Structures are given as C-alpha cells and as structure tokens.
PDB file of C-alpha atoms in Angstrom:
ATOM      1  CA  MET T   8      -0.023  -0.035  -0.075  1.00 29.00           C
ATOM      2  CA  LEU T   9       1.076   3.497  -0.954  1.00 32.00           C
ATOM      3  CA  ARG T  10       0.839   6.353   1.670  1.00 33.00           C
ATOM      4  CA  GLY T  11       1.618   9.923   1.147  1.00 34.00           C
ATOM      5  CA  GLY T  12       2.768  11.883   4.087  1.00 35.00           C
ATOM      6  CA  ASN T  13       2.349  15.649   4.879  1.00 33.00           C
ATOM      7  CA  PRO T  14       5.501  17.555   3.915  1.00 32.00           C
ATOM      8  CA  SER T  15       5.144  19.653   7.021  1.00 30.00           C
ATOM      9  CA  LEU T  16       5.317  16.552   9.218  1.00 28.00           C
ATOM     10  CA  ILE T  17       8.298  14.881   7.590  1.00 33.00           C
ATOM     11  CA  SER T  18      11.029  14.165  10.168  1.00 32.00           C
ATOM     12  CA  VAL T  19      13.026  11.132   9.298  1.00 39.00           C
ATOM     13  CA  TRP T  20      13.303   9.144   6.103  1.00 42.00           C
ATOM     14  CA  ARG T  21      12.733   5.555   7.230  1.00 48.00           C
ATOM     15  CA  GLY T  22      15.053   3.918   4.697  1.00 46.00           C
ATOM     16  CA  GLY T  23      13.736   0.247   5.432  1.00 53.00           C
ATOM     17  CA  ASN T  24      13.279  -2.323   3.146  1.00 64.00           C
ATOM     18  CA  ALA T  25      10.269  -0.886   1.341  1.00 82.00           C
ATOM     19  CA  LEU T  26      10.771   1.422  -1.626  1.00 93.00           C
ATOM     20  CA  GLU T  27      10.376   5.050  -0.524  1.00 95.00           C
ATOM     21  CA  LEU T  28      10.135   8.328  -2.723  1.00 97.00           C
ATOM     22  CA  CYS T  29      10.374  11.898  -1.883  1.00 98.00           C
ATOM     23  CA  THR T  30      10.688  14.840  -4.217  1.00 98.00           C
ATOM     24  CA  LEU T  31      13.164  17.641  -3.181  1.00 98.00           C
ATOM     25  CA  ALA T  32      11.988  19.888  -5.946  1.00 97.00           C
ATOM     26  CA  SER T  33       9.870  19.476  -9.087  1.00 97.00           C
ATOM     27  CA  GLY T  34       9.330  22.111 -11.852  1.00 94.00           C
ATOM     28  CA  SER T  35      10.893  23.999 -14.902  1.00 89.00           C
ATOM     29  CA  SER T  36      13.367  25.626 -12.525  1.00 91.00           C
ATOM     30  CA  GLY T  37      14.874  22.444 -10.836  1.00 96.00           C
ATOM     31  CA  ASN T  38      14.161  18.739 -10.292  1.00 98.00           C
ATOM     32  CA  CYS T  39      15.472  16.449  -7.838  1.00 98.00           C
ATOM     33  CA  ALA T  40      13.967  13.543  -5.915  1.00 98.00           C
ATOM     34  CA  LEU T  41      15.147  10.740  -3.483  1.00 98.00           C
ATOM     35  CA  VAL T  42      14.473   7.029  -3.744  1.00 97.00           C
ATOM     36  CA  SER T  43      15.335   4.638  -0.974  1.00 96.00           C
ATOM     37  CA  GLY T  44      15.128   0.878  -0.357  1.00 94.00           C
ATOM     38  CA  GLY T  45      16.834  -1.664   1.857  1.00 89.00           C
ATOM     39  CA  GLY T  46      18.871   1.082   3.400  1.00 92.00           C
ATOM     40  CA  VAL T  47      20.191   2.347   0.132  1.00 95.00           C
ATOM     41  CA  HIS T  48      19.569   6.024  -1.007  1.00 97.00           C
ATOM     42  CA  ILE T  49      19.694   7.147  -4.598  1.00 97.00           C
ATOM     43  CA  LEU T  50      19.165  10.827  -5.882  1.00 98.00           C
ATOM     44  CA  MET T  51      17.184  11.292  -8.994  1.00 98.00           C
ATOM     45  CA  ASP T  52      18.721  14.123 -10.905  1.00 98.00           C
ATOM     46  CA  ALA T  53      20.320  17.187  -9.044  1.00 98.00           C
ATOM     47  CA  GLY T  54      18.749  20.224 -10.540  1.00 98.00           C
ATOM     48  CA  ILE T  55      18.795  22.356  -7.463  1.00 98.00           C
ATOM     49  CA  SER T  56      21.641  23.844  -5.584  1.00 97.00           C
ATOM     50  CA  ALA T  57      23.848  21.406  -3.590  1.00 97.00           C
ATOM     51  CA  ARG T  58      22.908  23.550  -0.503  1.00 97.00           C
ATOM     52  CA  ARG T  59      19.073  22.841  -1.062  1.00 97.00           C
ATOM     53  CA  ILE T  60      19.824  19.197  -1.750  1.00 98.00           C
ATOM     54  CA  SER T  61      21.791  18.998   1.519  1.00 97.00           C
ATOM     55  CA  GLN T  62      19.024  20.711   3.209  1.00 97.00           C
ATOM     56  CA  GLY T  63      16.334  18.380   1.983  1.00 97.00           C
ATOM     57  CA  LEU T  64      18.286  15.304   2.844  1.00 97.00           C
ATOM     58  CA  LYS T  65      18.830  16.818   6.426  1.00 97.00           C
ATOM     59  CA  ALA T  66      15.053  17.261   6.731  1.00 96.00           C
ATOM     60  CA  LEU T  67      14.818  13.349   5.882  1.00 96.00           C
ATOM     61  CA  GLY T  68      17.603  12.416   8.408  1.00 96.00           C
ATOM     62  CA  LEU T  69      20.221  11.886   5.879  1.00 97.00           C
ATOM     63  CA  THR T  70      23.363  13.459   4.425  1.00 97.00           C
ATOM     64  CA  PRO T  71      24.993  13.435   0.953  1.00 97.00           C
ATOM     65  CA  GLU T  72      27.396  10.892   2.370  1.00 96.00           C
ATOM     66  CA  ASP T  73      24.394   8.492   2.780  1.00 97.00           C
ATOM     67  CA  LEU T  74      23.922   8.521  -0.999  1.00 97.00           C
ATOM     68  CA  SER T  75      24.852   5.441  -2.971  1.00 96.00           C
ATOM     69  CA  GLY T  76      24.382   7.177  -6.418  1.00 96.00           C
ATOM     70  CA  ILE T  77      22.955   9.832  -8.589  1.00 98.00           C
ATOM     71  CA  LEU T  78      20.756   8.888 -11.574  1.00 98.00           C
ATOM     72  CA  ILE T  79      20.802  11.686 -14.216  1.00 98.00           C
ATOM     73  CA  THR T  80      18.061  11.704 -16.810  1.00 98.00           C
ATOM     74  CA  HIS T  81      19.705  14.310 -19.108  1.00 98.00           C
ATOM     75  CA  GLU T  82      21.964  17.252 -19.102  1.00 97.00           C
ATOM     76  CA  HIS T  83      19.598  20.277 -19.115  1.00 97.00           C
ATOM     77  CA  SER T  84      20.338  22.695 -16.209  1.00 96.00           C
ATOM     78  CA  ASP T  85      17.252  22.207 -14.398  1.00 97.00           C
ATOM     79  CA  HIS T  86      18.405  18.638 -13.768  1.00 98.00           C
ATOM     80  CA  ILE T  87      21.968  18.859 -13.043  1.00 97.00           C
ATOM     81  CA  SER T  88      22.595  22.464 -11.789  1.00 96.00           C
ATOM     82  CA  GLY T  89      23.641  21.254  -8.213  1.00 97.00           C
ATOM     83  CA  LEU T  90      25.891  18.478  -9.573  1.00 96.00           C
ATOM     84  CA  THR T  91      29.210  20.505  -9.836  1.00 95.00           C
ATOM     85  CA  THR T  92      29.156  21.560  -6.206  1.00 95.00           C
ATOM     86  CA  LEU T  93      27.815  18.306  -5.001  1.00 96.00           C
ATOM     87  CA  LEU T  94      30.581  16.260  -6.516  1.00 95.00           C
ATOM     88  CA  LYS T  95      33.100  18.777  -5.658  1.00 93.00           C
ATOM     89  CA  HIS T  96      32.672  17.897  -1.917  1.00 93.00           C
ATOM     90  CA  HIS T  97      31.280  14.250  -2.203  1.00 93.00           C
ATOM     91  CA  ARG T  98      32.455  11.220  -4.265  1.00 92.00           C
ATOM     92  CA  ILE T  99      29.112   9.872  -5.370  1.00 95.00           C
ATOM     93  CA  PRO T 100      28.682   7.481  -8.357  1.00 96.00           C
ATOM     94  CA  VAL T 101      26.942   9.393 -11.157  1.00 97.00           C
ATOM     95  CA  TYR T 102      24.705   7.239 -13.595  1.00 97.00           C
ATOM     96  CA  ALA T 103      24.128   8.514 -17.160  1.00 98.00           C
ATOM     97  CA  THR T 104      23.987   7.327 -20.568  1.00 98.00           C
ATOM     98  CA  ALA T 105      27.188   7.560 -22.612  1.00 97.00           C
ATOM     99  CA  ALA T 106      25.898  10.722 -24.542  1.00 98.00           C
ATOM    100  CA  THR T 107      24.686  12.380 -21.506  1.00 98.00           C
ATOM    101  CA  GLY T 108      27.893  11.528 -19.661  1.00 97.00           C
ATOM    102  CA  ARG T 109      29.826  13.371 -22.343  1.00 96.00           C
ATOM    103  CA  GLN T 110      27.679  16.368 -21.900  1.00 96.00           C
ATOM    104  CA  LEU T 111      28.277  16.260 -18.328  1.00 96.00           C
ATOM    105  CA  ALA T 112      32.015  15.916 -18.858  1.00 95.00           C
ATOM    106  CA  TYR T 113      32.046  19.255 -20.993  1.00 93.00           C
ATOM    107  CA  ARG T 114      30.417  21.026 -17.985  1.00 92.00           C
ATOM    108  CA  ILE T 115      32.188  19.406 -14.950  1.00 91.00           C
ATOM    109  CA  ALA T 116      35.864  18.746 -15.097  1.00 85.00           C
ATOM    110  CA  TRP T 117      35.889  16.140 -12.253  1.00 85.00           C
ATOM    111  CA  VAL T 118      32.790  14.214 -13.193  1.00 91.00           C
ATOM    112  CA  ALA T 119      34.689  11.477 -15.257  1.00 89.00           C
ATOM    113  CA  ASP T 120      35.884   9.797 -12.167  1.00 89.00           C
ATOM    114  CA  ASN T 121      32.355   9.354 -10.945  1.00 92.00           C
ATOM    115  CA  LEU T 122      30.642   8.291 -14.083  1.00 96.00           C
ATOM    116  CA  GLN T 123      28.882   5.006 -14.393  1.00 95.00           C
ATOM    117  CA  THR T 124      27.589   4.446 -17.956  1.00 96.00           C
ATOM    118  CA  VAL T 125      24.031   3.126 -18.460  1.00 97.00           C
ATOM    119  CA  GLN T 126      22.105   1.766 -21.389  1.00 97.00           C
ATOM    120  CA  PRO T 127      18.462   2.114 -22.004  1.00 97.00           C
ATOM    121  CA  GLY T 128      16.782  -1.163 -21.581  1.00 95.00           C
ATOM    122  CA  VAL T 129      19.675  -2.795 -19.764  1.00 96.00           C
ATOM    123  CA  GLY T 130      19.252  -3.281 -15.837  1.00 95.00           C
ATOM    124  CA  PHE T 131      21.899  -2.431 -13.483  1.00 95.00           C
ATOM    125  CA  ALA T 132      22.532  -2.288  -9.842  1.00 94.00           C
ATOM    126  CA  ALA T 133      22.857   1.106  -8.282  1.00 91.00           C
ATOM    127  CA  GLY T 134      23.835   0.826  -4.571  1.00 86.00           C
ATOM    128  CA  GLY T 135      21.889  -2.587  -4.446  1.00 83.00           C
ATOM    129  CA  LEU T 136      18.685  -1.279  -5.981  1.00 93.00           C
ATOM    130  CA  GLU T 137      17.627  -2.685  -9.433  1.00 95.00           C
ATOM    131  CA  VAL T 138      17.532   0.231 -11.949  1.00 97.00           C
ATOM    132  CA  ARG T 139      16.647   0.362 -15.659  1.00 97.00           C
ATOM    133  CA  ALA T 140      16.696   3.315 -17.876  1.00 98.00           C
ATOM    134  CA  PHE T 141      14.464   3.849 -20.841  1.00 98.00           C
ATOM    135  CA  SER T 142      14.577   6.450 -23.670  1.00 98.00           C
ATOM    136  CA  THR T 143      12.433   9.444 -23.527  1.00 98.00           C
ATOM    137  CA  PRO T 144      11.849  11.648 -26.598  1.00 98.00           C
ATOM    138  CA  HIS T 145      13.304  15.030 -25.571  1.00 98.00           C
ATOM    139  CA  ASP T 146      15.717  17.527 -26.909  1.00 97.00           C
ATOM    140  CA  ALA T 147      18.804  16.546 -25.090  1.00 97.00           C
ATOM    141  CA  ALA T 148      21.788  14.191 -26.082  1.00 95.00           C
ATOM    142  CA  ASP T 149      20.167  10.964 -24.949  1.00 96.00           C
ATOM    143  CA  SER T 150      17.376  11.637 -22.560  1.00 98.00           C
ATOM    144  CA  VAL T 151      16.075   8.672 -20.303  1.00 98.00           C
ATOM    145  CA  GLY T 152      13.649   7.900 -17.696  1.00 98.00           C
ATOM    146  CA  TYR T 153      14.167   5.392 -14.839  1.00 98.00           C
ATOM    147  CA  THR T 154      12.541   2.390 -13.029  1.00 98.00           C
ATOM    148  CA  VAL T 155      13.606   1.430  -9.562  1.00 97.00           C
ATOM    149  CA  THR T 156      12.710  -2.075  -8.413  1.00 95.00           C
ATOM    150  CA  GLU T 157      12.995  -4.186  -5.216  1.00 90.00           C
ATOM    151  CA  GLU T 158      11.076  -7.297  -4.227  1.00 84.00           C
ATOM    152  CA  ARG T 159       8.192  -5.351  -2.821  1.00 80.00           C
ATOM    153  CA  GLY T 160       7.509  -3.081  -5.848  1.00 92.00           C
ATOM    154  CA  LYS T 161       8.606  -0.796  -8.598  1.00 96.00           C
ATOM    155  CA  LEU T 162       8.809   3.029  -9.066  1.00 96.00           C
ATOM    156  CA  ALA T 163       8.897   4.913 -12.352  1.00 97.00           C
ATOM    157  CA  PHE T 164      10.230   8.350 -13.301  1.00 97.00           C
ATOM    158  CA  ALA T 165       8.696   9.618 -16.739  1.00 97.00           C
ATOM    159  CA  THR T 166       9.321  13.360 -17.157  1.00 97.00           C
ATOM    160  CA  ASP T 167      10.849  15.518 -19.970  1.00 97.00           C
ATOM    161  CA  LEU T 168       9.287  13.815 -22.926  1.00 97.00           C
ATOM    162  CA  GLY T 169       7.485  15.320 -25.865  1.00 97.00           C
ATOM    163  CA  HIS T 170       5.196  12.529 -26.622  1.00 97.00           C
ATOM    164  CA  VAL T 171       4.576   9.136 -25.078  1.00 97.00           C
ATOM    165  CA  THR T 172       6.185   6.059 -26.912  1.00 97.00           C
ATOM    166  CA  GLN T 173       5.629   2.380 -26.605  1.00 96.00           C
ATOM    167  CA  GLU T 174       9.005   2.148 -25.129  1.00 97.00           C
ATOM    168  CA  VAL T 175       7.963   4.437 -22.278  1.00 97.00           C
ATOM    169  CA  LEU T 176       4.707   2.571 -21.662  1.00 96.00           C
ATOM    170  CA  SER T 177       6.603  -0.947 -21.645  1.00 96.00           C
ATOM    171  CA  ALA T 178       9.148   0.260 -19.332  1.00 96.00           C
ATOM    172  CA  VAL T 179       6.692   1.905 -16.802  1.00 96.00           C
ATOM    173  CA  SER T 180       4.189  -1.103 -16.956  1.00 94.00           C
ATOM    174  CA  GLY T 181       3.996  -3.021 -13.485  1.00 94.00           C
ATOM    175  CA  ALA T 182       5.095   0.121 -11.596  1.00 96.00           C
ATOM    176  CA  GLN T 183       2.767   0.839  -8.704  1.00 96.00           C
ATOM    177  CA  LEU T 184       3.926   4.475  -8.263  1.00 97.00           C
ATOM    178  CA  ALA T 185       4.916   6.905 -11.162  1.00 97.00           C
ATOM    179  CA  LEU T 186       6.247  10.295 -11.307  1.00 98.00           C
ATOM    180  CA  LEU T 187       4.956  11.681 -14.643  1.00 97.00           C
ATOM    181  CA  GLU T 188       5.116  15.074 -16.320  1.00 98.00           C
ATOM    182  CA  THR T 189       2.227  17.424 -16.593  1.00 98.00           C
ATOM    183  CA  ASN T 190       4.372  20.441 -17.613  1.00 98.00           C
ATOM    184  CA  TYR T 191       1.903  22.941 -19.142  1.00 98.00           C
ATOM    185  CA  ASP T 192      -1.735  23.938 -20.178  1.00 98.00           C
ATOM    186  CA  PRO T 193      -1.737  24.503 -23.901  1.00 98.00           C
ATOM    187  CA  GLU T 194      -4.070  27.518 -23.927  1.00 97.00           C
ATOM    188  CA  TRP T 195      -2.048  29.240 -21.328  1.00 97.00           C
ATOM    189  CA  LEU T 196       1.115  28.560 -23.074  1.00 98.00           C
ATOM    190  CA  GLN T 197      -0.184  29.790 -26.534  1.00 97.00           C
ATOM    191  CA  SER T 198      -1.588  32.958 -25.023  1.00 96.00           C
ATOM    192  CA  GLY T 199       1.482  33.667 -22.565  1.00 94.00           C
ATOM    193  CA  PRO T 200       4.521  35.845 -22.975  1.00 94.00           C
ATOM    194  CA  TYR T 201       7.150  33.224 -24.187  1.00 96.00           C
ATOM    195  CA  PRO T 202       8.675  33.776 -27.698  1.00 97.00           C
ATOM    196  CA  GLU T 203       7.225  31.553 -30.524  1.00 97.00           C
ATOM    197  CA  TYR T 204      10.373  29.442 -30.897  1.00 97.00           C
ATOM    198  CA  LEU T 205      10.157  28.508 -27.120  1.00 97.00           C
ATOM    199  CA  LYS T 206       6.406  27.638 -27.479  1.00 98.00           C
ATOM    200  CA  ALA T 207       7.250  25.539 -30.479  1.00 98.00           C
ATOM    201  CA  ARG T 208       9.862  23.624 -28.485  1.00 97.00           C
ATOM    202  CA  ILE T 209       7.905  22.996 -25.525  1.00 98.00           C
ATOM    203  CA  MET T 210       4.857  21.702 -27.643  1.00 98.00           C
ATOM    204  CA  GLY T 211       6.978  19.862 -30.020  1.00 97.00           C
ATOM    205  CA  ARG T 212       7.500  15.872 -30.025  1.00 97.00           C
ATOM    206  CA  ASN T 213      10.755  16.347 -28.399  1.00 98.00           C
ATOM    207  CA  GLY T 214       9.624  18.865 -25.798  1.00 98.00           C
ATOM    208  CA  HIS T 215       7.328  18.268 -22.776  1.00 98.00           C
ATOM    209  CA  LEU T 216       4.071  16.775 -21.995  1.00 98.00           C
ATOM    210  CA  SER T 217       0.915  18.954 -21.663  1.00 98.00           C
ATOM    211  CA  ASN T 218      -1.643  18.406 -18.877  1.00 98.00           C
ATOM    212  CA  GLU T 219      -3.828  16.638 -21.528  1.00 98.00           C
ATOM    213  CA  ASP T 220      -0.952  14.411 -22.618  1.00 97.00           C
ATOM    214  CA  GLY T 221      -0.144  13.635 -19.020  1.00 97.00           C
ATOM    215  CA  GLY T 222      -3.799  12.755 -18.387  1.00 98.00           C
ATOM    216  CA  GLN T 223      -3.725  10.331 -21.263  1.00 97.00           C
ATOM    217  CA  LEU T 224      -0.522   8.840 -19.958  1.00 97.00           C
ATOM    218  CA  ALA T 225      -1.997   8.503 -16.538  1.00 97.00           C
ATOM    219  CA  LEU T 226      -5.099   6.693 -17.874  1.00 97.00           C
ATOM    220  CA  ALA T 227      -2.783   4.314 -19.743  1.00 96.00           C
ATOM    221  CA  LEU T 228      -0.697   3.698 -16.608  1.00 96.00           C
ATOM    222  CA  SER T 229      -3.879   3.073 -14.508  1.00 95.00           C
ATOM    223  CA  GLN T 230      -4.366   0.120 -16.841  1.00 93.00           C
ATOM    224  CA  LEU T 231      -0.815  -1.042 -16.315  1.00 93.00           C
ATOM    225  CA  GLY T 232      -0.874  -1.508 -12.494  1.00 92.00           C
ATOM    226  CA  VAL T 233      -0.017   2.157 -11.437  1.00 95.00           C
ATOM    227  CA  ARG T 234      -1.966   2.903  -8.216  1.00 95.00           C
ATOM    228  CA  GLN T 235      -0.239   6.192  -7.167  1.00 96.00           C
ATOM    229  CA  LEU T 236       0.490   9.131  -9.592  1.00 97.00           C
ATOM    230  CA  VAL T 237       2.593  12.056  -8.734  1.00 98.00           C
ATOM    231  CA  LEU T 238       2.203  14.896 -11.236  1.00 98.00           C
ATOM    232  CA  ALA T 239       5.628  16.592 -11.870  1.00 98.00           C
ATOM    233  CA  HIS T 240       7.858  19.199 -13.615  1.00 98.00           C
ATOM    234  CA  LEU T 241       4.920  21.794 -13.800  1.00 97.00           C
ATOM    235  CA  SER T 242       5.748  25.036 -15.439  1.00 96.00           C
ATOM    236  CA  LYS T 243       5.566  28.084 -13.248  1.00 94.00           C
ATOM    237  CA  GLU T 244       4.439  30.317 -15.835  1.00 95.00           C
ATOM    238  CA  ASN T 245       1.964  27.866 -17.734  1.00 97.00           C
ATOM    239  CA  ASN T 246       0.432  25.763 -15.231  1.00 97.00           C
ATOM    240  CA  THR T 247      -0.654  25.403 -11.762  1.00 97.00           C
ATOM    241  CA  PRO T 248      -0.967  22.380  -9.515  1.00 98.00           C
ATOM    242  CA  ALA T 249      -4.803  22.687  -9.499  1.00 98.00           C
ATOM    243  CA  ARG T 250      -5.009  23.011 -13.350  1.00 98.00           C
ATOM    244  CA  ALA T 251      -2.775  19.911 -13.774  1.00 98.00           C
ATOM    245  CA  LEU T 252      -4.692  17.894 -11.011  1.00 98.00           C
ATOM    246  CA  GLU T 253      -8.054  18.856 -12.571  1.00 98.00           C
ATOM    247  CA  THR T 254      -7.089  17.816 -16.079  1.00 98.00           C
ATOM    248  CA  VAL T 255      -5.624  14.563 -15.173  1.00 98.00           C
ATOM    249  CA  CYS T 256      -8.507  13.482 -12.986  1.00 98.00           C
ATOM    250  CA  ALA T 257     -10.905  14.440 -15.867  1.00 98.00           C
ATOM    251  CA  SER T 258      -9.009  12.117 -18.152  1.00 98.00           C
ATOM    252  CA  LEU T 259      -9.045   9.326 -15.622  1.00 98.00           C
ATOM    253  CA  ILE T 260     -12.862   9.679 -15.065  1.00 98.00           C
ATOM    254  CA  HIS T 261     -13.495   9.759 -18.779  1.00 97.00           C
ATOM    255  CA  GLY T 262     -11.720   6.620 -18.994  1.00 97.00           C
ATOM    256  CA  GLY T 263     -13.686   5.073 -16.095  1.00 97.00           C
ATOM    257  CA  VAL T 264     -11.254   5.315 -13.455  1.00 97.00           C
ATOM    258  CA  GLN T 265     -11.957   7.080 -10.174  1.00 96.00           C
ATOM    259  CA  PRO T 266      -9.270   9.394  -8.968  1.00 96.00           C
ATOM    260  CA  GLN T 267      -8.252   9.055  -5.454  1.00 93.00           C
ATOM    261  CA  LYS T 268     -10.018   5.750  -5.072  1.00 95.00           C
ATOM    262  CA  ASP T 269      -8.691   3.546  -7.906  1.00 96.00           C
ATOM    263  CA  VAL T 270      -5.723   5.793  -8.377  1.00 96.00           C
ATOM    264  CA  ARG T 271      -4.493   8.376  -5.903  1.00 96.00           C
ATOM    265  CA  VAL T 272      -3.182  11.419  -7.782  1.00 97.00           C
ATOM    266  CA  GLU T 273      -1.089  14.285  -6.222  1.00 97.00           C
ATOM    267  CA  VAL T 274       1.172  17.089  -7.491  1.00 98.00           C
ATOM    268  CA  ALA T 275       4.812  17.254  -6.486  1.00 98.00           C
ATOM    269  CA  PRO T 276       5.715  20.737  -4.967  1.00 96.00           C
ATOM    270  CA  ARG T 277       7.729  22.947  -7.100  1.00 94.00           C
ATOM    271  CA  ASP T 278      10.135  24.498  -4.601  1.00 92.00           C
ATOM    272  CA  ARG T 279       9.898  22.545  -1.419  1.00 94.00           C
ATOM    273  CA  LEU T 280      10.232  19.084  -0.065  1.00 96.00           C
ATOM    274  CA  GLY T 281       7.238  16.869  -1.054  1.00 96.00           C
ATOM    275  CA  PRO T 282       5.591  14.003   0.846  1.00 95.00           C
ATOM    276  CA  VAL T 283       7.200  10.608   1.436  1.00 95.00           C
ATOM    277  CA  TYR T 284       5.552   7.924  -0.723  1.00 94.00           C
ATOM    278  CA  ARG T 285       6.042   4.319   0.535  1.00 91.00           C
ATOM    279  CA  LEU T 286       5.402   0.998  -1.279  1.00 87.00           C
TER     280      LEU T 286
END
C-alpha cells in the first residue's frame, strides 16, 4: 500500500526495506528526488543547488554521504545545476547514458571519475537497487527515464518527454508508483509571453507533456498497474497544481477510473520538499 505523508510533518526518512520516494523539488526551475530501499539512498537528478539538496536530505535525516548514487536523466540545467558543487565535496557515483555523460564532462571537469555509463533497456544495480533506464523523446543528447525495483515493488520516473512512446509504456508497466510530467496547459502557453520558438519547442514531439498528454498517460498507466501518480515538472508560468490535477483527474474519469479511489493522484511541490510515498 502507498501512503503519502504531509510535507510539514516529515522528520525522518525511514530507509527500511520498502521503496520510498520523496521529491526535493519538481518544476521547470529545478528537479531532484530521493529514492530509498533496503537502506540504500539514490538521488534522481540534481537540478537544484547542492545547499538545497543537503537541506532536503537533512530534513529526511540523511546527508550526502548517505547517497549510493545519482541517476541523471539528461544534461539540461534544471536537472544538473547542483551536480558540480555536490561532486566537488562528495564522491558519489553518477549514472548516465554515454551521450549524457559526455555532456556532463564538458561542464564538470571532475565528473569523469564518478561516471557510471548506463544503457537504455539494460538493468543495473545502483547501490543494491535494481535500476533500468528507458529512452524518452526530449531535445537532449540521450534523455532517459528510470524505473527502480526491489522485491516489494517498482517506481517509475517519466518526465521531460515530448510524446509518449511504446518504449515508455513498456518500461513503466508494472510500476505501482509513477512520477509523470504535466508541464503546461496548452491554452495558457499559447496565450502567454514566451517567444514563439520557445512555445514551439515546449509543444514539440521532443519537448514536454501537456496536462492533457499527462492525463492520457495517467489513464494508460492506471491500466498497467499504477496505483499512485505524482504529477511533476509543472511550469511556473504556464500551469498550476490545481489545473494539472483537474485535467488529469478528468482524463481518468472519462476513462472509467475513479481518482483518489482507484488511483491516487497528487502534485509534487515545485520549490519545497514533498511528501514521502512508500510501497
């Protein structure tokens, strides 16, 4: 069973045998989450400052020294901005595809000693947890999502994708908990102040998922075993948590799924620590 905690009540990250997930930040300005299982702690991206990462870990009763690895989805700054300082002070294995690893090496002189190359579709062990990367259609060198599995369950991370592919659906199938992207409301984006080239990039097939696209993905995932959805990577300018939640829940209802009964749906906070979810 999955349980969401109240962010204001979080004190200690249990770190027991069950898989646990907590977002440290999730939005266009920065993304970072923590996954734990069997006493192993792995960071998913490092798109906020090393100071904020350390503060988030401290709130969960942890320090950067407790991390067994960092999984990088791609090289955009909202996913790696804290990596330079974090690696300067802590030797933590960094897992990324070969192409993403090269991009990281261009930006961070000392990252090469920490890099562990991963291949989409091939499982690997990160600190004792079973991890598998899967390709995502995004305008980066080799963007991926990840699944993390242990004997009690499976988590999936699927953000920064312009459209949903069969590979994404196959990879996420069987996960009980999924973090998925609902980046923007199409009408708000179209009528907003962004320049036309940026609007086209965001809405393109290698851009980001809209609320409607996220809703359709949520419906598909509900039929593949997901029982808890966390909506993530919301744009500050072109979305709100209420709008994303309303749209995704409407898609589920239209497909015969009852939100908060058949599938729980919540929104990851943009700039603060989120609830703890536990399998």
